[in-house]
Short mmCIF file of C-alpha atoms in Angstrom, two decimals:
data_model
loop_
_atom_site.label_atom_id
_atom_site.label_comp_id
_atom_site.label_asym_id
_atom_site.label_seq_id
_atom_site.Cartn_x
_atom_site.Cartn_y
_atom_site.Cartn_z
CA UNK M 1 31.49 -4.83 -10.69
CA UNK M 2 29.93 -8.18 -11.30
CA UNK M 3 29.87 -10.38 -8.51
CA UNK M 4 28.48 -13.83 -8.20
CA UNK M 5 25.50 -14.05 -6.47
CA UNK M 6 26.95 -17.02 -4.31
CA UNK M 7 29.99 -15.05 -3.28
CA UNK M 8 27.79 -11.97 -2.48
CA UNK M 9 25.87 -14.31 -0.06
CA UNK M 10 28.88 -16.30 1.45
CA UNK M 11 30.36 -12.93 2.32
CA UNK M 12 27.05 -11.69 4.30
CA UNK M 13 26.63 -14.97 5.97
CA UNK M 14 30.53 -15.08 7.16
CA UNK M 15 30.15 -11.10 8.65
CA UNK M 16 26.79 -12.01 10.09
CA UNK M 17 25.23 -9.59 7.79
CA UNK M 18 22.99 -9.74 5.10
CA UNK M 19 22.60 -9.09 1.64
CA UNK M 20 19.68 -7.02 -0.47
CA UNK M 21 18.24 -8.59 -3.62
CA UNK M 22 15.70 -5.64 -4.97
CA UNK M 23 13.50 -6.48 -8.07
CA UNK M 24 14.03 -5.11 -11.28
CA UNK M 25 10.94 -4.29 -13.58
CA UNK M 26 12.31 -0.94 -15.61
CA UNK M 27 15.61 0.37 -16.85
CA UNK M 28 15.12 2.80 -14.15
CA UNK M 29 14.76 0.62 -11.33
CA UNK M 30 18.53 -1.24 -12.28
CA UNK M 31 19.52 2.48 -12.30
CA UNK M 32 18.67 3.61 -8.71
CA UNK M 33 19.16 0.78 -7.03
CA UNK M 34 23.08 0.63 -7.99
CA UNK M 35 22.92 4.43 -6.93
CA UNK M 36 21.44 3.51 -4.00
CA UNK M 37 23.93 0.56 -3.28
CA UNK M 38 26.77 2.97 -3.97
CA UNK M 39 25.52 5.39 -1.96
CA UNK M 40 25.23 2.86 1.09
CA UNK M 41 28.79 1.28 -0.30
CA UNK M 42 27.42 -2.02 -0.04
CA UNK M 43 27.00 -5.27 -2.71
CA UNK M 44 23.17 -5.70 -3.70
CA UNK M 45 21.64 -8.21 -5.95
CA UNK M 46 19.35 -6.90 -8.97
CA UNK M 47 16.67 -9.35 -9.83
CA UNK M 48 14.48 -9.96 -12.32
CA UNK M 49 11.36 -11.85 -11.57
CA UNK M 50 9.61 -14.13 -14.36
CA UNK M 51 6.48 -11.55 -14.36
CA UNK M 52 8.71 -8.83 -14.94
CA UNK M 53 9.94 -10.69 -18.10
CA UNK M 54 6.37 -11.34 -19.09
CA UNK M 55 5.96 -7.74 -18.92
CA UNK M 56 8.72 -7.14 -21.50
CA UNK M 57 7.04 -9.44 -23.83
CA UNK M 58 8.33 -12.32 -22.81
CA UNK M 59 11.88 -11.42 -23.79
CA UNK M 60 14.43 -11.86 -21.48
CA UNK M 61 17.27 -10.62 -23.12
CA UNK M 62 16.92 -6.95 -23.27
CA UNK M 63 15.86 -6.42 -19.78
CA UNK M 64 18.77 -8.48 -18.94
CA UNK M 65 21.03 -6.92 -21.01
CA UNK M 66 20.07 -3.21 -20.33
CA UNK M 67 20.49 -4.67 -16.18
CA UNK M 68 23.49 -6.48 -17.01
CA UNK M 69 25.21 -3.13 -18.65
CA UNK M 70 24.02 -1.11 -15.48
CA UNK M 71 25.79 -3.32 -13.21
CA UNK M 72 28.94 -4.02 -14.79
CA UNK M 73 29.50 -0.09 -14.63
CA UNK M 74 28.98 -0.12 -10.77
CA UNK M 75 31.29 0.56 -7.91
CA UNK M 76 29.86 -1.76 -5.58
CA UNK M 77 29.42 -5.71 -6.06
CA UNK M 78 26.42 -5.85 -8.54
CA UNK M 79 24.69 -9.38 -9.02
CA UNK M 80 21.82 -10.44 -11.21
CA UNK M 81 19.46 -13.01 -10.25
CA UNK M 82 16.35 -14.11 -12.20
CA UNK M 83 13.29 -14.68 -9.77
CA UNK M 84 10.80 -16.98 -8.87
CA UNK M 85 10.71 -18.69 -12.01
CA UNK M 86 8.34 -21.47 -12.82
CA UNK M 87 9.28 -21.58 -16.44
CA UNK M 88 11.82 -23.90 -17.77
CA UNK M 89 12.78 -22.30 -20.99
CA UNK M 90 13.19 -19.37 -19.22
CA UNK M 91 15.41 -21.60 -16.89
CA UNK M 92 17.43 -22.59 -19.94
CA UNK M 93 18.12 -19.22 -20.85
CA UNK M 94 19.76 -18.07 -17.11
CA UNK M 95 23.49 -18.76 -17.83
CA UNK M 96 23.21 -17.39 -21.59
CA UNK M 97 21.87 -14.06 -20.43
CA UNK M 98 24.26 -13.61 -17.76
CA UNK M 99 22.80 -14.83 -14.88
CA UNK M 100 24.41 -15.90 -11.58
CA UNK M 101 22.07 -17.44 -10.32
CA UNK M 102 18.08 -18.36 -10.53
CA UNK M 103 15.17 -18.58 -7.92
CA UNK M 104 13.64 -22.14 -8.83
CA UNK M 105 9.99 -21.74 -7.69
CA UNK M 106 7.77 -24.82 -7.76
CA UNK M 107 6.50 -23.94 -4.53
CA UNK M 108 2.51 -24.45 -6.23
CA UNK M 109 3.43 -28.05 -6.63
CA UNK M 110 2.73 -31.24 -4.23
CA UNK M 111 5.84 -31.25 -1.79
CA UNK M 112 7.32 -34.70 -4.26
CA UNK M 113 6.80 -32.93 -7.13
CA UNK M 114 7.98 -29.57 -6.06
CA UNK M 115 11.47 -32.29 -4.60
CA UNK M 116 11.66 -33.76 -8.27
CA UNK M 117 11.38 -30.10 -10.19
CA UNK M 118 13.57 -28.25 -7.89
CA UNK M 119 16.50 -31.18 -8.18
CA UNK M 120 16.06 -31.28 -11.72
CA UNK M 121 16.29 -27.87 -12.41
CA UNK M 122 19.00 -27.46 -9.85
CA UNK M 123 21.25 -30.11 -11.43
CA UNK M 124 20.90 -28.44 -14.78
CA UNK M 125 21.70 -24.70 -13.25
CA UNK M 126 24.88 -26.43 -10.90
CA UNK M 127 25.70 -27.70 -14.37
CA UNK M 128 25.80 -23.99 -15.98
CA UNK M 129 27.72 -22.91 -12.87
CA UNK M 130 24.90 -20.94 -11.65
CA UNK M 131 23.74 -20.86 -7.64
CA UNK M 132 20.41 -21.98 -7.00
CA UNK M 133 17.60 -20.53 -4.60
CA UNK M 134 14.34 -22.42 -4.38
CA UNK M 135 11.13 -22.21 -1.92
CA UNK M 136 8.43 -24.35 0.03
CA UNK M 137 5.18 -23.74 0.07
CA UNK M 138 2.78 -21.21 -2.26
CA UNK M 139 4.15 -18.14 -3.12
CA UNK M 140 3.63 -14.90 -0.83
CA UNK M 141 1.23 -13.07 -1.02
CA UNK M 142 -1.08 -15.96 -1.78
CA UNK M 143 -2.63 -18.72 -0.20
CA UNK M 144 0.07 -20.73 1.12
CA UNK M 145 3.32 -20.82 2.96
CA UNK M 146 3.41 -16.85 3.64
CA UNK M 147 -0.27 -17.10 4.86
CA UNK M 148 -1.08 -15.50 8.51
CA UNK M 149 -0.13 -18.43 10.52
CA UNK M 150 1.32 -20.67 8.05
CA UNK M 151 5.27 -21.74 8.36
CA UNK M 152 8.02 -23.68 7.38
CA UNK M 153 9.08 -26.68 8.82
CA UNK M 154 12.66 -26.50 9.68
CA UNK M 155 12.77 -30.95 9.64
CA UNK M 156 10.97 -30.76 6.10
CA UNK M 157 13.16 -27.71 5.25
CA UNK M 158 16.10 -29.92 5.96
CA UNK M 159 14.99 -32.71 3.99
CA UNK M 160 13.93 -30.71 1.20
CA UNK M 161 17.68 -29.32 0.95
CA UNK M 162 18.84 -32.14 1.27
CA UNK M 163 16.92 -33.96 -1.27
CA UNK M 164 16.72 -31.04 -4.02
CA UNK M 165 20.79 -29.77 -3.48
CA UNK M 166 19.98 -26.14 -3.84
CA UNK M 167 22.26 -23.25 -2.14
CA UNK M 168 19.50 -21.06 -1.00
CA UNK M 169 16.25 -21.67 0.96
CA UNK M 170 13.06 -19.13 0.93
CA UNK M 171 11.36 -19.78 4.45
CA UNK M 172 7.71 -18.78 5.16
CA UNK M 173 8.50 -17.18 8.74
CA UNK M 174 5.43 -13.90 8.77
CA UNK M 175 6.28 -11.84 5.81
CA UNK M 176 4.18 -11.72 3.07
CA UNK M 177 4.83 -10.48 -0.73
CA UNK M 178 3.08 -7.37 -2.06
CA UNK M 179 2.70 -5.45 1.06
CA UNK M 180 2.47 -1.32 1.14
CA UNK M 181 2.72 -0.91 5.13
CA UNK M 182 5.52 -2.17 7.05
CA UNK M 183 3.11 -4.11 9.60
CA UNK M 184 4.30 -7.54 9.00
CA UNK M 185 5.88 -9.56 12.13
CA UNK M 186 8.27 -12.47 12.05
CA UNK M 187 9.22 -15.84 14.20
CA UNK M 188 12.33 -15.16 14.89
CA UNK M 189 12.92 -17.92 17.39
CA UNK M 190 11.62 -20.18 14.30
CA UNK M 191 14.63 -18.50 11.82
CA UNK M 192 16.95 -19.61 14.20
CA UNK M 193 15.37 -22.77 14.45
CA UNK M 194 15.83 -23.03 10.68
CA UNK M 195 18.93 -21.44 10.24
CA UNK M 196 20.17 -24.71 12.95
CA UNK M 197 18.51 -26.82 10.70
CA UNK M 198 19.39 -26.31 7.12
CA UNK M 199 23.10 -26.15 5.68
CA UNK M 200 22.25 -23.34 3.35
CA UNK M 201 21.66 -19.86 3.77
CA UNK M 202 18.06 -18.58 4.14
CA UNK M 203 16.45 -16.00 2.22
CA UNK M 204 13.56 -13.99 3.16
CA UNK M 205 10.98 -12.46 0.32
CA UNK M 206 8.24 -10.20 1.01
CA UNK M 207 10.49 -7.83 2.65
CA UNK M 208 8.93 -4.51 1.96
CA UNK M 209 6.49 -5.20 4.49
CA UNK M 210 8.70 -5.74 7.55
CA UNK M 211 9.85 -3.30 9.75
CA UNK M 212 13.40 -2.33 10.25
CA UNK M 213 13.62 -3.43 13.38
CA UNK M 214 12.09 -6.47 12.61
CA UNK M 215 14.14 -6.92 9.46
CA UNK M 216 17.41 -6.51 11.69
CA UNK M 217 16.06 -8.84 14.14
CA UNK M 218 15.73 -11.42 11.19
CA UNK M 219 19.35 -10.94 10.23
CA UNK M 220 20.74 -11.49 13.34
CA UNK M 221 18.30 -14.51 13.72
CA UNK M 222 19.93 -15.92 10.76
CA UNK M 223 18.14 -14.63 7.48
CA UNK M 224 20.89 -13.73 4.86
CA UNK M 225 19.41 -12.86 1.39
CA UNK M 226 16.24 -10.38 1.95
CA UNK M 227 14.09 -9.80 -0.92
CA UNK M 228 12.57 -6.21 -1.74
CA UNK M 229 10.16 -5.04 -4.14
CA UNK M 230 6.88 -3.74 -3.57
CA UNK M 231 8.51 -0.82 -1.49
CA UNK M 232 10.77 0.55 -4.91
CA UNK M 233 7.74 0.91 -6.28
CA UNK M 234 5.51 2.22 -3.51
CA UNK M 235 8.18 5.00 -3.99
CA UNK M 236 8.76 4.99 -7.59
CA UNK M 237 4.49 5.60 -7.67
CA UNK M 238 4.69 8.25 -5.38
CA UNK M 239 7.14 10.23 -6.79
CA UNK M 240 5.51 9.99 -9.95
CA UNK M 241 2.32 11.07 -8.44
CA UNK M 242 3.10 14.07 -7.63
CA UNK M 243 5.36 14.81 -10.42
CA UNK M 244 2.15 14.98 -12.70
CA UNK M 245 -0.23 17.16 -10.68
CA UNK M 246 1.37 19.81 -13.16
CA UNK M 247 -0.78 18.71 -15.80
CA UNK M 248 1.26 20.46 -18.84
CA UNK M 249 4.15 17.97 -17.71
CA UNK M 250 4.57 15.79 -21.21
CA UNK M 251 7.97 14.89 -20.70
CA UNK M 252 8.56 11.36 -18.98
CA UNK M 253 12.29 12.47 -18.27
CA UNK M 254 10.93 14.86 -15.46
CA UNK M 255 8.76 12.26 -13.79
CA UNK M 256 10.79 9.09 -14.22
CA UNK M 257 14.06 11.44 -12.78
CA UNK M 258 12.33 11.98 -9.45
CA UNK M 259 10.84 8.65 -9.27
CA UNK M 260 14.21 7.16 -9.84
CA UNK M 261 15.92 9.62 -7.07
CA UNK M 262 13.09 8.35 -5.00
CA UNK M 263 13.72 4.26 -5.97
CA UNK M 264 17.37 4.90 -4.82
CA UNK M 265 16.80 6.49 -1.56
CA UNK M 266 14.73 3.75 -0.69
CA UNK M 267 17.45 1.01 -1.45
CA UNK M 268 20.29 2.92 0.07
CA UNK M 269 17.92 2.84 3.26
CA UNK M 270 17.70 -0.78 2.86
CA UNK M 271 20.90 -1.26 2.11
CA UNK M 272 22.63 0.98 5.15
CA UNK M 273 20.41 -1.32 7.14
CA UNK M 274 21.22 -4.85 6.56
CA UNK M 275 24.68 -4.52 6.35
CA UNK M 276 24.46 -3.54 9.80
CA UNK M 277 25.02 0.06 9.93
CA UNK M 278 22.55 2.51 11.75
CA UNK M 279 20.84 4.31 7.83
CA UNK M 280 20.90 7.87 7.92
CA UNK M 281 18.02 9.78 8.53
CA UNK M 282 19.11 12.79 6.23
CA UNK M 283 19.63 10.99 3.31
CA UNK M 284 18.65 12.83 0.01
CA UNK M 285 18.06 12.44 -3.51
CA UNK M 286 20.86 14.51 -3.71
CA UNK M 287 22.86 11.67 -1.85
CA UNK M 288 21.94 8.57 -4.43
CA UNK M 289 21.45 10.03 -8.07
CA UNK M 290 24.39 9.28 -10.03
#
């Protein structure tokens, strides 16, 4: 069932819920986190992040394609969204590929510059009829906006909105991308302060690292669209891990099964979660593989 990202969103914001965008890098990963979203009967965006691309060999379209086919066969609302990108002919090639929508990320630039990208960009994507997400400050993970201490403005986050026209807003608030423990802590009194401030809906990245309490806390604070990647394949590694202690194992079918069992129970936990439902502790791979 493909859904457009936008509508996906609106619908989270309106219930006061929020909505799961997990990052796509193999066929595999598309695959378990549908199961996992129809095992939580809940909408989830796939993404696809410009690294993940370069990883393909700089081809978009069979990554998107294989994704695309994977959620047009789903039960639950399925979008696809193509992350932080800093490229512009991979911009160009969004709407063709059958994107709903694209994460503009300028975020390394100057705060005009990153203004005069991000509109551009945006115009051109509006244009397409694709939704638009964009950022201020570095990326996470890095130097920058998601550094310990560092935060978004909600008056600059405002203007920035207001300036660029873009439908979503990725606010530096404590989380941070990349992490493997779930130790991060967010200002929730300042997502409320942003979520007061800016017309759009806000999107957290970096999620993996953030508690679920403090991921629930966000929600209700006013984050919308959460981000989650490094935790599929914290899972995905794992599983894989111990699927080749047996070293006579040659086939990649009986590692990449488990690993993908694995993948989905993690975004059906996820999942459960932010659309406000308690996730259940006995969930099993039995529960998400299709």
């Amino acid at each position: 069932m493909l859904t457009p990202t936008g509508e996906l969103v609106a619908a989270a914001r309106a219930a006061g819920s929020a909505v799961p965008a997990f990052n796509v890098i193999t066929i595999e990963h598309a695959e378990a986190i549908v199961a996992g979203a129809e095992a939580a009967n809940a909408p989830v965006i796939l993404q696809i992040s410009e690294n993940a691309v370069r990883f393909h060999g700089s081809r978009l379209a069979p990554i998107a394609a294989a994704t695309r086919a994977v959620a047009d066969a789903a039960s639950v609302g399925v979008a696809l969204h193509l992350d932080h990108v800093e490229d512009a002919e991979l911009i160009a090639q969004a709407a063709a590929n059958g994107f709903h929508s694209v994460m503009v990320d300028a975020s390394t630039l100057p705060y005009d510059e990153n203004v005069a990208a991000t509109a551009a960009a945006a115009a051109r994507l509006h244009a397409e009829g694709l939704w638009v997400e964009s950022e201020l400050g570095a990326v996470g993970g890095k130097d920058g906006a998601h550094a310990p201490g560092v935060r978004t403005d909600p008056g600059e986050a405002k203007a920035f909105v207001d300036a660029t026209g873009v439908d979503a807003l990725a606010v530096a608030v404590g989380s941070s991308h990349a992490m493997t423990d779930r130790t991060a802590r967010l200002d929730h009194a300042l997502i409320t302060s942003l979520r007061d401030a800016v017309p759009v809906p806000l999107v957290l990245h970096g999620s993996s690292g953030v508690p679920d309490d403090e991921l629930a806390a966000a929600v209700t604070a006013g984050m919308v669209k959460i981000n989650v990647g490094t935790a599929l394949n914290t899972a995905f590694t794992a599983a894989v891990r111990r699927a080749l202690t047996d070293e006579k194992l040659v086939d990649p079918r009986k590692y990449l099964s488990p690993a993908r069992d694995a993948m989905a129970t993690t975004v059906a936990h996820f999942t459960t979660l932010l659309a406000g439902r308690q996730p259940g502790t006995d969930l099993s791979a039995a529960d998400v593989r299709r």
